[in-house]
PDB file of C-alpha atoms in Angstrom:
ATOM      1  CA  UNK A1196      66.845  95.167 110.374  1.00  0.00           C
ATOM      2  CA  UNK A1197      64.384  92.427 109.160  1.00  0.00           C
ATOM      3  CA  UNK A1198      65.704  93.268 105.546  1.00  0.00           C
ATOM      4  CA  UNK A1199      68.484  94.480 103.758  1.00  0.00           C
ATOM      5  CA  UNK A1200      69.032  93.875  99.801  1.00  0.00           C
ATOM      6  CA  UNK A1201      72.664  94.718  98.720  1.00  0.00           C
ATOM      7  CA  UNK A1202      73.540  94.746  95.348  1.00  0.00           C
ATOM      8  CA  UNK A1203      76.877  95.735  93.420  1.00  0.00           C
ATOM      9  CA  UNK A1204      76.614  96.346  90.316  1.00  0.00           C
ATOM     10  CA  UNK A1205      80.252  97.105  87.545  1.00  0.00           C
ATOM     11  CA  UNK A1206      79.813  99.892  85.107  1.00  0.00           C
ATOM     12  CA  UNK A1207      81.809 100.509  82.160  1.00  0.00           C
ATOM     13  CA  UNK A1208      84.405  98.294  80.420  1.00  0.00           C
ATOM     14  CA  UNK A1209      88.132  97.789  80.430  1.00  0.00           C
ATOM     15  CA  UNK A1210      90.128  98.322  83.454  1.00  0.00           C
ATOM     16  CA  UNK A1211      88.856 101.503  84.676  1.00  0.00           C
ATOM     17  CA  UNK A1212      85.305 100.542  85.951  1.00  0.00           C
ATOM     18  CA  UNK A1213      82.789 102.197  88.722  1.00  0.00           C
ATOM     19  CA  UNK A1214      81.380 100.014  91.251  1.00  0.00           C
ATOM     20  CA  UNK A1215      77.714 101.146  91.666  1.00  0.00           C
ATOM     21  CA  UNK A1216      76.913 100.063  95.250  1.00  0.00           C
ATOM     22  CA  UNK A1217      72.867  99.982  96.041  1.00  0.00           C
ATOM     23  CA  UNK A1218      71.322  98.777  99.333  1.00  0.00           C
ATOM     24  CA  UNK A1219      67.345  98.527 100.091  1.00  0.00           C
ATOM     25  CA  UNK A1220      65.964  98.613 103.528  1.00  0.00           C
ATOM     26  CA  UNK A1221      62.722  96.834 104.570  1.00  0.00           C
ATOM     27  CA  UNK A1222      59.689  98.520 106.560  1.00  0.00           C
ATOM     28  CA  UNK A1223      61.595  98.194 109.841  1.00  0.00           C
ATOM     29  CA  UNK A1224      63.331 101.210 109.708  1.00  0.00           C
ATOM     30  CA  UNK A1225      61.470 104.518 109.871  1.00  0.00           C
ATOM     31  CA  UNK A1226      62.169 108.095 108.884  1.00  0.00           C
ATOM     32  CA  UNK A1227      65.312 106.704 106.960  1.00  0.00           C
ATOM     33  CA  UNK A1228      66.210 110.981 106.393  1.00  0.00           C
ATOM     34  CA  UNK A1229      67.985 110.582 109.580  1.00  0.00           C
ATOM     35  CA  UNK A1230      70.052 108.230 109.270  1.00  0.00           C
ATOM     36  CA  UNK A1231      73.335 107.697 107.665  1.00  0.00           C
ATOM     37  CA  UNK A1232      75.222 104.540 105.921  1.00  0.00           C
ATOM     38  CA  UNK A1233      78.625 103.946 105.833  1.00  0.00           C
ATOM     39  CA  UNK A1234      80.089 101.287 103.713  1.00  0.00           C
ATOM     40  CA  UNK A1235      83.413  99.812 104.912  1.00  0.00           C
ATOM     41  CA  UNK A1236      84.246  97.723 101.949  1.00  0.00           C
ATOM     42  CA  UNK A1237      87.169  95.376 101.299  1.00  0.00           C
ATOM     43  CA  UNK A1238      89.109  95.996  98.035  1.00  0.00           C
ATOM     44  CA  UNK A1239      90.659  92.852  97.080  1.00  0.00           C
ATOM     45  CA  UNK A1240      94.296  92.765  95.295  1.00  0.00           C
ATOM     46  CA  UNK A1241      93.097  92.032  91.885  1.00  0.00           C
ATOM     47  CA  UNK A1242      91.610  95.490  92.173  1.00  0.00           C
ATOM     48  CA  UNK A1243      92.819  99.052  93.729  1.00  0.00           C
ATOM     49  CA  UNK A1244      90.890 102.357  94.373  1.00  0.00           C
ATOM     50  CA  UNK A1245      93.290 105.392  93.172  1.00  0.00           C
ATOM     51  CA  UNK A1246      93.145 107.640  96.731  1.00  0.00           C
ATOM     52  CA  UNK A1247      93.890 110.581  94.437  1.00  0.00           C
ATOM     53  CA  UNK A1248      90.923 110.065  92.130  1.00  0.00           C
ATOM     54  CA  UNK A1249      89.078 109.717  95.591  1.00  0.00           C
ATOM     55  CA  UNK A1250      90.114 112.992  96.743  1.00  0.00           C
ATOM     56  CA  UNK A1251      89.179 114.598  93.272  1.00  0.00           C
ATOM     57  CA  UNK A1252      85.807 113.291  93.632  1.00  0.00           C
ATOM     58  CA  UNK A1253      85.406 114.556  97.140  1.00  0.00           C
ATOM     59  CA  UNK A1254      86.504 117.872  96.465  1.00  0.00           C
ATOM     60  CA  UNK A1255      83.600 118.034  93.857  1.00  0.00           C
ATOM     61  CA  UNK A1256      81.228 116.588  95.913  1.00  0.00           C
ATOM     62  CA  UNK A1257      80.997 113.863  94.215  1.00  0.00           C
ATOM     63  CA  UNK A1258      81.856 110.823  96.549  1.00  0.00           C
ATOM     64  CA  UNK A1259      82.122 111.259 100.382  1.00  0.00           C
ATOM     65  CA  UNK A1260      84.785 107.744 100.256  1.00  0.00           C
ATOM     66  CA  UNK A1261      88.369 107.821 101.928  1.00  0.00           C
ATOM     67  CA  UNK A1262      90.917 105.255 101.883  1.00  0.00           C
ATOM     68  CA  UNK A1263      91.836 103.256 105.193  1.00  0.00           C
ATOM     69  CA  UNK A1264      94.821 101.187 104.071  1.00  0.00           C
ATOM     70  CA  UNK A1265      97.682 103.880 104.667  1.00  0.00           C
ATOM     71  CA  UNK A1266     101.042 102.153 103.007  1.00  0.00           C
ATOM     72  CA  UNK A1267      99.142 101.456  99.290  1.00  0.00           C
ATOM     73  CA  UNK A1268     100.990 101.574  95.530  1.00  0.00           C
ATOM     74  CA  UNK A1269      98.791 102.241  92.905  1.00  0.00           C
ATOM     75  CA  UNK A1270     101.415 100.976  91.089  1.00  0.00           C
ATOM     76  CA  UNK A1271     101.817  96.742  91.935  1.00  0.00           C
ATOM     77  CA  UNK A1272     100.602  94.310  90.233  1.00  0.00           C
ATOM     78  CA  UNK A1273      98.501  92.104  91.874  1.00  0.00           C
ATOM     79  CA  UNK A1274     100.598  89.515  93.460  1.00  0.00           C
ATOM     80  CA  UNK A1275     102.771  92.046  95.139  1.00  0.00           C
ATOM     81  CA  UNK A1276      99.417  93.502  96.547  1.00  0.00           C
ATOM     82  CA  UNK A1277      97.439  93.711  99.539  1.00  0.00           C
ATOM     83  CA  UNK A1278      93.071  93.913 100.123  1.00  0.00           C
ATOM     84  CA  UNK A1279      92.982  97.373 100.742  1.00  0.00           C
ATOM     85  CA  UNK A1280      89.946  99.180 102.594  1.00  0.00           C
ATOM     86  CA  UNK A1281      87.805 101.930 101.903  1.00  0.00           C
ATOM     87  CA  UNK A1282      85.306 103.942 103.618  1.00  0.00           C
ATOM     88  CA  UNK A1283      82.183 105.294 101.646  1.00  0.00           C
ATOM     89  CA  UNK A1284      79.123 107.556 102.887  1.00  0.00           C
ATOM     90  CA  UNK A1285      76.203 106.199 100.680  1.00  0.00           C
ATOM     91  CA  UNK A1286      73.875 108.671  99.382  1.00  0.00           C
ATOM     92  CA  UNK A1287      70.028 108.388  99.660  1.00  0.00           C
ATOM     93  CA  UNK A1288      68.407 106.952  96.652  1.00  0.00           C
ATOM     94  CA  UNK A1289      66.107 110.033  95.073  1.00  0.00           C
ATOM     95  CA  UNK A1290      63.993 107.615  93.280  1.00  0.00           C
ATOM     96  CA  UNK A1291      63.971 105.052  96.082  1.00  0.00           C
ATOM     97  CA  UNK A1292      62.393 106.123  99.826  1.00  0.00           C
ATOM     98  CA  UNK A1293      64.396 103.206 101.451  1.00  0.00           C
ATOM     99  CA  UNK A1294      67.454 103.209  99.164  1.00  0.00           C
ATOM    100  CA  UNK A1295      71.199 104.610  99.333  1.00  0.00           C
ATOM    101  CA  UNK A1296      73.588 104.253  96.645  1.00  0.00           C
ATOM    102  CA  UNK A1297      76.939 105.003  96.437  1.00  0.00           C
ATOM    103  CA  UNK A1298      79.989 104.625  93.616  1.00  0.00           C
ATOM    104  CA  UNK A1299      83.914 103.333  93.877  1.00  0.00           C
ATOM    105  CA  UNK A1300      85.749 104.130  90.825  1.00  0.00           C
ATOM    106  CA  UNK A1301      88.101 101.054  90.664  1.00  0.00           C
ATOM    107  CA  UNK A1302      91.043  99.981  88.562  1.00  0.00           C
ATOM    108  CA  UNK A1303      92.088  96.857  87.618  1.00  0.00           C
ATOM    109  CA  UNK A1304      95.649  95.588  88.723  1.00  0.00           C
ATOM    110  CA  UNK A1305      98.050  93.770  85.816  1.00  0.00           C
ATOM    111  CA  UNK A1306      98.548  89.674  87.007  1.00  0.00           C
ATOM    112  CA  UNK A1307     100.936  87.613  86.239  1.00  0.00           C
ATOM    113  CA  UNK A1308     101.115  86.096  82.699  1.00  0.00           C
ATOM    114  CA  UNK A1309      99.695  82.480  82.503  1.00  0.00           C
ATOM    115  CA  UNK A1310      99.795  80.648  79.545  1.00  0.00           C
ATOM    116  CA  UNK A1311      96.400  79.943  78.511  1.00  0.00           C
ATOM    117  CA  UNK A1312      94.092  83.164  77.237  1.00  0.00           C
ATOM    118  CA  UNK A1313      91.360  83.441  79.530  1.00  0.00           C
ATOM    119  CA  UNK A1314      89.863  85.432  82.067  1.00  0.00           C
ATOM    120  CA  UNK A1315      90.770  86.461  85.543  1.00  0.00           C
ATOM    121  CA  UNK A1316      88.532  85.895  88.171  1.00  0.00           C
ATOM    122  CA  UNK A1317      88.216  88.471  91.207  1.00  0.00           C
ATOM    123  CA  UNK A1318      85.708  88.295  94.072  1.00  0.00           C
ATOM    124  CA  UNK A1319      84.647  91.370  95.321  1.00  0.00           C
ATOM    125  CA  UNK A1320      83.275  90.197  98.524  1.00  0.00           C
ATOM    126  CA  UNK A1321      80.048  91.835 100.210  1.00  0.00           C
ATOM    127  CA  UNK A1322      80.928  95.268 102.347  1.00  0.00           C
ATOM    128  CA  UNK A1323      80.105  96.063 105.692  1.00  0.00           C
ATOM    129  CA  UNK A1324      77.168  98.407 106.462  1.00  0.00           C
ATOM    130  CA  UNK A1325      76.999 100.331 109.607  1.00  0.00           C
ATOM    131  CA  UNK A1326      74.406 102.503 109.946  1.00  0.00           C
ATOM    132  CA  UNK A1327      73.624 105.772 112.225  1.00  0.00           C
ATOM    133  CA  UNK A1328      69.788 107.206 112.724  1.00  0.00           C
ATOM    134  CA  UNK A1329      69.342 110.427 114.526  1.00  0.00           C
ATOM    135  CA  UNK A1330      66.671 110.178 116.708  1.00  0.00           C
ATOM    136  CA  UNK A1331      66.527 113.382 118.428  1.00  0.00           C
ATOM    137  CA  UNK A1332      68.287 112.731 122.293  1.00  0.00           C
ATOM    138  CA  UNK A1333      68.097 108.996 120.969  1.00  0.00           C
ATOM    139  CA  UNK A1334      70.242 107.583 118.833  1.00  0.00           C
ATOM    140  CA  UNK A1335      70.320 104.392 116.971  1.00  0.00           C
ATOM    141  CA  UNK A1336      73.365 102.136 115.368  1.00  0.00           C
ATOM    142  CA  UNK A1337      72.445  99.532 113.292  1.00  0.00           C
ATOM    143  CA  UNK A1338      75.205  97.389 111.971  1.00  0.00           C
ATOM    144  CA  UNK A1339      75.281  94.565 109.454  1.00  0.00           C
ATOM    145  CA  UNK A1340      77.932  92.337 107.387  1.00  0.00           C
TER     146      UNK A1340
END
């Protein structure tokens, strides 16, 4: 793929956020209808993804995500936490011929008190794209990090 724009994107405020997750294609990739993107993206422990929101979702067809990481506490705070891993089908952009989108619903995680007010910093690092195209009796898998 000669181009790929990724951007992610928090809505909302407090500690229950969506992550709004958009990638762009270039030219290079034709009839983009038949392909599909997954997202494999890597939760870090400042943050969690509630698997039981994620099933909720899924069952309304909102979200098509799962959660990889099996042994997971919604629960821990963040230094008793581990990155955690989700899967997530995008969705093609409507409004956008070479665009998928897709949404995480994330929570933050409490941290330890420090004694200075201030502000947390978490990196949410870039996910990993992996992409399928039907092509009829060929087939094409495009992957990217």
């Amino acid at each position: 793929c000669s181009e790929i724009i990724l951007r992610q994107e928090f809505l909302k405020d407090g500690f229950h956020r969506d992550l709004l997750i958009k990638v762009k294609f270039g030219e290079s990739i034709e009839e983009l209808q038949t392909c599909r993107l997954l997202i494999k993206h890597y939760i870090p422990t400042g943050l969690f993804v509630d698997p039981y929101e994620l099933a909720s979702l899924r069952e309304k067809n909102l979200t098509e995500a799962v959660m990889v990481s099996e042994s997971f506490n919604v629960e821990a705070p963040n230094y008793l936490s581990e990155e955690s891993e989700v899967l997530i089908y995008a969705r093609q952009d409507a409004q956008c011929i070479d665009c998928f989108q897709a949404f995480l619903p994330v929570h933050y995680r409490y941290h330890r008190p420090h004694k200075k007010d201030g502000d947390t910093l978490i990196v949410v690092s870039n996910p990993d794209l992996l992409m399928y195209c039907d092509q009829g009796e060929d087939y094409k898998v495009a992957s990217t990090s």
